[in-house]
mmCIF file of C-alpha atoms in Angstrom:
data_model
loop_
_atom_site.group_PDB
_atom_site.id
_atom_site.type_symbol
_atom_site.label_atom_id
_atom_site.label_comp_id
_atom_site.label_asym_id
_atom_site.label_seq_id
_atom_site.Cartn_x
_atom_site.Cartn_y
_atom_site.Cartn_z
ATOM 1 C CA MET A 1 -1.883 2.924 34.215
ATOM 2 C CA GLU A 2 -0.068 6.171 33.353
ATOM 3 C CA PHE A 3 -0.837 8.165 30.188
ATOM 4 C CA ASN A 4 2.612 7.708 28.702
ATOM 5 C CA GLU A 5 2.502 3.931 29.187
ATOM 6 C CA LEU A 6 -0.929 3.855 27.503
ATOM 7 C CA LYS A 7 0.508 5.928 24.705
ATOM 8 C CA ALA A 8 3.342 3.484 24.239
ATOM 9 C CA ILE A 9 1.008 0.505 24.179
ATOM 10 C CA THR A 10 -1.267 2.321 21.685
ATOM 11 C CA GLU A 11 1.722 2.867 19.437
ATOM 12 C CA GLY A 12 2.590 -0.803 19.667
ATOM 13 C CA LEU A 13 -0.951 -1.824 18.784
ATOM 14 C CA LEU A 14 -0.901 0.499 15.762
ATOM 15 C CA PHE A 15 2.345 -1.041 14.584
ATOM 16 C CA ALA A 16 1.063 -4.603 15.166
ATOM 17 C CA SER A 17 -2.185 -3.867 13.205
ATOM 18 C CA GLY A 18 -0.080 -3.157 10.074
ATOM 19 C CA ASP A 19 -1.790 -2.157 6.856
ATOM 20 C CA GLU A 20 -5.194 -3.182 8.159
ATOM 21 C CA GLY A 21 -5.063 -0.524 10.842
ATOM 22 C CA ILE A 22 -7.166 -0.288 13.995
ATOM 23 C CA THR A 23 -10.237 1.676 15.096
ATOM 24 C CA ILE A 24 -10.863 3.705 18.247
ATOM 25 C CA LYS A 25 -13.440 1.142 19.375
ATOM 26 C CA GLN A 26 -10.933 -1.703 18.957
ATOM 27 C CA LEU A 27 -8.271 0.209 20.877
ATOM 28 C CA ALA A 28 -10.723 1.067 23.669
ATOM 29 C CA ARG A 29 -11.764 -2.581 23.940
ATOM 30 C CA VAL A 30 -8.194 -3.906 24.044
ATOM 31 C CA LEU A 31 -6.949 -1.282 26.550
ATOM 32 C CA ASN A 32 -10.169 -1.314 28.511
ATOM 33 C CA ILE A 33 -10.374 2.447 28.636
ATOM 34 C CA PRO A 34 -12.915 5.031 27.352
ATOM 35 C CA GLU A 35 -12.928 5.964 23.715
ATOM 36 C CA GLN A 36 -12.401 9.644 24.726
ATOM 37 C CA THR A 37 -9.094 8.689 26.290
ATOM 38 C CA ILE A 38 -8.122 6.775 23.110
ATOM 39 C CA GLU A 39 -8.834 9.959 21.098
ATOM 40 C CA GLN A 40 -6.517 11.896 23.430
ATOM 41 C CA LEU A 41 -3.731 9.231 23.034
ATOM 42 C CA LEU A 42 -4.059 9.344 19.218
ATOM 43 C CA GLU A 43 -3.895 13.134 19.162
ATOM 44 C CA LYS A 44 -0.763 13.035 21.350
ATOM 45 C CA LEU A 45 0.860 10.440 19.047
ATOM 46 C CA LYS A 46 -0.062 12.453 15.973
ATOM 47 C CA TYR A 47 1.448 15.570 17.538
ATOM 48 C CA ASP A 48 4.684 13.662 18.461
ATOM 49 C CA TYR A 49 5.063 12.349 14.904
ATOM 50 C CA ASN A 50 4.433 15.708 13.321
ATOM 51 C CA ASN A 51 6.607 17.778 15.599
ATOM 52 C CA THR A 52 9.728 15.669 16.066
ATOM 53 C CA GLU A 53 12.240 14.134 13.724
ATOM 54 C CA ARG A 54 10.376 10.870 13.289
ATOM 55 C CA GLY A 55 10.185 8.568 10.248
ATOM 56 C CA ILE A 56 6.519 7.699 10.543
ATOM 57 C CA LEU A 57 3.104 9.346 10.565
ATOM 58 C CA LEU A 58 -0.222 8.447 12.071
ATOM 59 C CA MET A 59 -2.759 8.231 9.240
ATOM 60 C CA GLN A 60 -6.581 8.046 9.495
ATOM 61 C CA SER A 61 -8.683 6.586 6.744
ATOM 62 C CA HIS A 62 -12.368 6.811 7.715
ATOM 63 C CA ASP A 63 -12.515 5.265 11.192
ATOM 64 C CA VAL A 64 -9.280 3.323 10.860
ATOM 65 C CA PHE A 65 -5.878 4.488 12.110
ATOM 66 C CA HIS A 66 -2.509 3.111 10.997
ATOM 67 C CA LEU A 67 1.151 4.001 10.899
ATOM 68 C CA THR A 68 2.806 4.860 7.617
ATOM 69 C CA THR A 69 6.174 6.228 6.417
ATOM 70 C CA LYS A 70 6.597 9.899 5.590
ATOM 71 C CA PRO A 71 6.042 10.699 1.907
ATOM 72 C CA GLU A 72 9.201 12.859 1.724
ATOM 73 C CA HIS A 73 11.247 9.767 2.608
ATOM 74 C CA SER A 74 9.942 7.715 -0.354
ATOM 75 C CA PRO A 75 13.135 8.028 -2.474
ATOM 76 C CA TYR A 76 14.948 6.121 0.219
ATOM 77 C CA PHE A 77 12.396 3.339 0.364
ATOM 78 C CA LYS A 78 12.546 3.032 -3.429
ATOM 79 C CA ARG A 79 16.312 2.784 -3.200
ATOM 80 C CA LEU A 80 15.999 0.046 -0.567
ATOM 81 C CA LEU A 81 13.772 -2.004 -2.885
ATOM 82 C CA GLU A 82 16.261 -1.561 -5.701
ATOM 83 C CA THR A 83 19.260 -2.830 -3.715
ATOM 84 C CA PRO A 84 20.315 -6.388 -4.675
ATOM 85 C CA GLN A 85 20.200 -7.594 -1.072
ATOM 86 C CA THR A 86 16.507 -6.899 -0.727
ATOM 87 C CA ALA A 87 15.087 -6.999 -4.204
ATOM 88 C CA ARG A 88 16.840 -9.830 -6.002
ATOM 89 C CA MET A 89 14.992 -13.111 -6.048
ATOM 90 C CA SER A 90 16.207 -16.398 -7.501
ATOM 91 C CA GLN A 91 14.807 -17.689 -10.755
ATOM 92 C CA ALA A 92 13.135 -20.486 -8.769
ATOM 93 C CA ALA A 93 11.384 -17.919 -6.534
ATOM 94 C CA LEU A 94 10.221 -15.797 -9.522
ATOM 95 C CA GLU A 95 9.091 -18.897 -11.361
ATOM 96 C CA THR A 96 7.112 -20.069 -8.306
ATOM 97 C CA LEU A 97 5.644 -16.558 -7.837
ATOM 98 C CA ALA A 98 4.479 -16.486 -11.495
ATOM 99 C CA ILE A 99 2.805 -19.863 -11.117
ATOM 100 C CA VAL A 100 0.990 -18.783 -7.927
ATOM 101 C CA ALA A 101 -0.040 -15.463 -9.555
ATOM 102 C CA TYR A 102 -1.658 -17.122 -12.582
ATOM 103 C CA GLN A 103 -2.962 -20.282 -10.941
ATOM 104 C CA GLN A 104 -4.100 -19.161 -7.480
ATOM 105 C CA PRO A 105 -5.314 -20.574 -5.255
ATOM 106 C CA ILE A 106 -2.792 -23.437 -5.646
ATOM 107 C CA THR A 107 -1.179 -26.002 -3.440
ATOM 108 C CA ARG A 108 2.539 -26.658 -2.987
ATOM 109 C CA THR A 109 2.133 -30.055 -4.722
ATOM 110 C CA GLU A 110 0.511 -28.425 -7.714
ATOM 111 C CA ILE A 111 3.315 -25.838 -7.886
ATOM 112 C CA GLU A 112 5.862 -28.717 -7.862
ATOM 113 C CA ASP A 113 3.883 -30.579 -10.569
ATOM 114 C CA ILE A 114 4.242 -27.523 -12.842
ATOM 115 C CA ARG A 115 7.818 -26.764 -12.013
ATOM 116 C CA GLY A 116 8.931 -30.360 -11.962
ATOM 117 C CA VAL A 117 11.024 -29.889 -8.820
ATOM 118 C CA LYS A 118 10.560 -29.470 -5.072
ATOM 119 C CA SER A 119 9.470 -25.952 -4.225
ATOM 120 C CA ASP A 120 9.689 -25.727 -0.434
ATOM 121 C CA ARG A 121 12.452 -23.133 -0.379
ATOM 122 C CA PRO A 122 10.923 -20.793 -3.069
ATOM 123 C CA VAL A 123 7.586 -20.904 -1.286
ATOM 124 C CA GLN A 124 9.216 -20.052 2.046
ATOM 125 C CA THR A 125 11.142 -17.196 0.430
ATOM 126 C CA LEU A 126 7.971 -15.737 -1.100
ATOM 127 C CA MET A 127 6.081 -16.069 2.168
ATOM 128 C CA ALA A 128 8.916 -14.376 4.070
ATOM 129 C CA ARG A 129 8.731 -11.448 1.623
ATOM 130 C CA SER A 130 4.977 -11.313 2.049
ATOM 131 C CA LEU A 131 4.431 -11.861 -1.676
ATOM 132 C CA ILE A 132 2.294 -14.960 -1.150
ATOM 133 C CA GLU A 133 0.219 -16.196 1.765
ATOM 134 C CA GLU A 134 -1.709 -19.197 3.006
ATOM 135 C CA ILE A 135 -5.408 -18.645 2.432
ATOM 136 C CA GLY A 136 -6.965 -21.963 3.544
ATOM 137 C CA ARG A 137 -6.990 -25.630 2.717
ATOM 138 C CA LYS A 138 -8.096 -27.489 -0.342
ATOM 139 C CA GLU A 139 -11.024 -29.926 0.043
ATOM 140 C CA GLY A 140 -10.086 -33.562 -0.408
ATOM 141 C CA SER A 141 -7.376 -35.981 0.769
ATOM 142 C CA GLY A 142 -4.953 -34.517 3.210
ATOM 143 C CA ARG A 143 -6.538 -30.999 2.879
ATOM 144 C CA PRO A 144 -3.293 -29.379 1.584
ATOM 145 C CA MET A 145 -2.615 -25.681 2.151
ATOM 146 C CA LEU A 146 -3.629 -23.264 -0.569
ATOM 147 C CA PHE A 147 -1.414 -20.284 -1.564
ATOM 148 C CA ALA A 148 -2.305 -17.004 -3.216
ATOM 149 C CA THR A 149 -0.609 -13.657 -3.840
ATOM 150 C CA THR A 150 -0.850 -10.784 -1.274
ATOM 151 C CA LYS A 151 -1.533 -7.079 -1.423
ATOM 152 C CA ASP A 152 2.202 -6.594 -1.080
ATOM 153 C CA PHE A 153 2.588 -8.570 -4.322
ATOM 154 C CA LEU A 154 0.392 -6.021 -6.157
ATOM 155 C CA THR A 155 2.250 -3.090 -4.618
ATOM 156 C CA PHE A 156 5.685 -4.573 -5.344
ATOM 157 C CA PHE A 157 4.873 -5.002 -9.013
ATOM 158 C CA GLY A 158 2.961 -1.759 -9.443
ATOM 159 C CA LEU A 159 -0.447 -3.446 -9.974
ATOM 160 C CA THR A 160 -3.882 -2.376 -8.642
ATOM 161 C CA SER A 161 -5.472 -5.764 -9.264
ATOM 162 C CA LEU A 162 -4.663 -9.249 -10.623
ATOM 163 C CA GLU A 163 -6.515 -8.344 -13.787
ATOM 164 C CA GLU A 164 -3.500 -6.182 -14.708
ATOM 165 C CA LEU A 165 -1.238 -9.191 -14.986
ATOM 166 C CA PRO A 166 -0.008 -9.604 -18.588
ATOM 167 C CA PRO A 167 -2.224 -12.099 -20.360
ATOM 168 C CA LEU A 168 -0.939 -15.507 -21.281
ATOM 169 C CA PRO A 169 -1.225 -16.575 -24.936
ATOM 170 C CA GLU A 170 -4.414 -18.336 -25.711
ATOM 171 C CA GLY A 171 -4.492 -22.080 -26.370
ATOM 172 C CA ILE A 172 -2.075 -23.172 -23.677
ATOM 173 C CA ASP A 173 -2.090 -26.929 -23.280
ATOM 174 C CA THR A 174 -2.219 -27.183 -19.476
ATOM 175 C CA ASP A 175 -1.197 -30.809 -19.680
ATOM 176 C CA GLN A 176 2.243 -29.747 -21.024
ATOM 177 C CA LEU A 177 3.458 -28.525 -17.622
ATOM 178 C CA GLU A 178 7.045 -27.753 -18.653
ATOM 179 C CA GLN A 179 5.903 -25.464 -21.457
ATOM 180 C CA GLU A 180 3.355 -23.812 -19.184
ATOM 181 C CA THR A 181 6.070 -23.040 -16.637
ATOM 182 C CA ASP A 182 8.248 -21.437 -19.288
ATOM 183 C CA LEU A 183 5.341 -19.264 -20.410
ATOM 184 C CA PHE A 184 4.542 -18.158 -16.849
ATOM 185 C CA PHE A 185 8.133 -17.295 -16.191
ATOM 186 C CA GLU A 186 8.657 -15.473 -19.465
ATOM 187 C CA LYS A 187 5.456 -13.391 -19.226
ATOM 188 C CA PHE A 188 6.015 -12.637 -15.567
ATOM 189 C CA THR A 189 9.620 -11.536 -15.901
ATOM 190 C CA GLU A 190 8.665 -9.411 -18.924
ATOM 191 C CA HIS A 191 6.149 -7.596 -16.696
ATOM 192 C CA MET A 192 8.666 -7.311 -13.876
ATOM 193 C CA ASP A 193 11.113 -5.641 -16.227
ATOM 194 C CA ASP A 194 8.435 -3.050 -17.086
ATOM 195 C CA THR A 195 8.058 -2.012 -13.424
ATOM 196 C CA ASP A 196 10.183 0.242 -11.271
ATOM 197 C CA TYR A 197 10.714 -2.519 -8.714
ATOM 198 C CA LYS A 198 13.238 -4.707 -10.493
#
């Protein structure tokens, strides 16, 4: 296989690895070539990104390599997030997101019990935006899927951990599901209004 073809495949593997990134050992195993060749491929990619008008960079964090956007382009990414087409979510989606954030891990049925309505579409919307994800199945009858928030959720709302979520008032009666939903939604939207990613 030619060097340029290997470089193209390496670039694709870096892209496919996403935020998790990929190591030289992993690349060498997948491509079935020596690690020294992988190092040369990565150096060539790094050179290409740094010396042409490209929108991405090759970053290295310890032994892990991943692609990222150029810092000088960040105002445009912020603007993208602020456009109504990409940033606006329905009240149902925000309400569902707040419930998942405070009650995770949680099943779709449990979400619907709290909201009082079917939640298939809001859950699909949140998964499509990578704000929630499936993390396994609950023990018991039917083994329903469990949902939780993602790393993108934290990034989107400017949080470093779930501990930074605004606290709910003490003494919530969890049996009063309608009131609980209102509290979730109110607190969550208040926090969203305090972030730059409205």
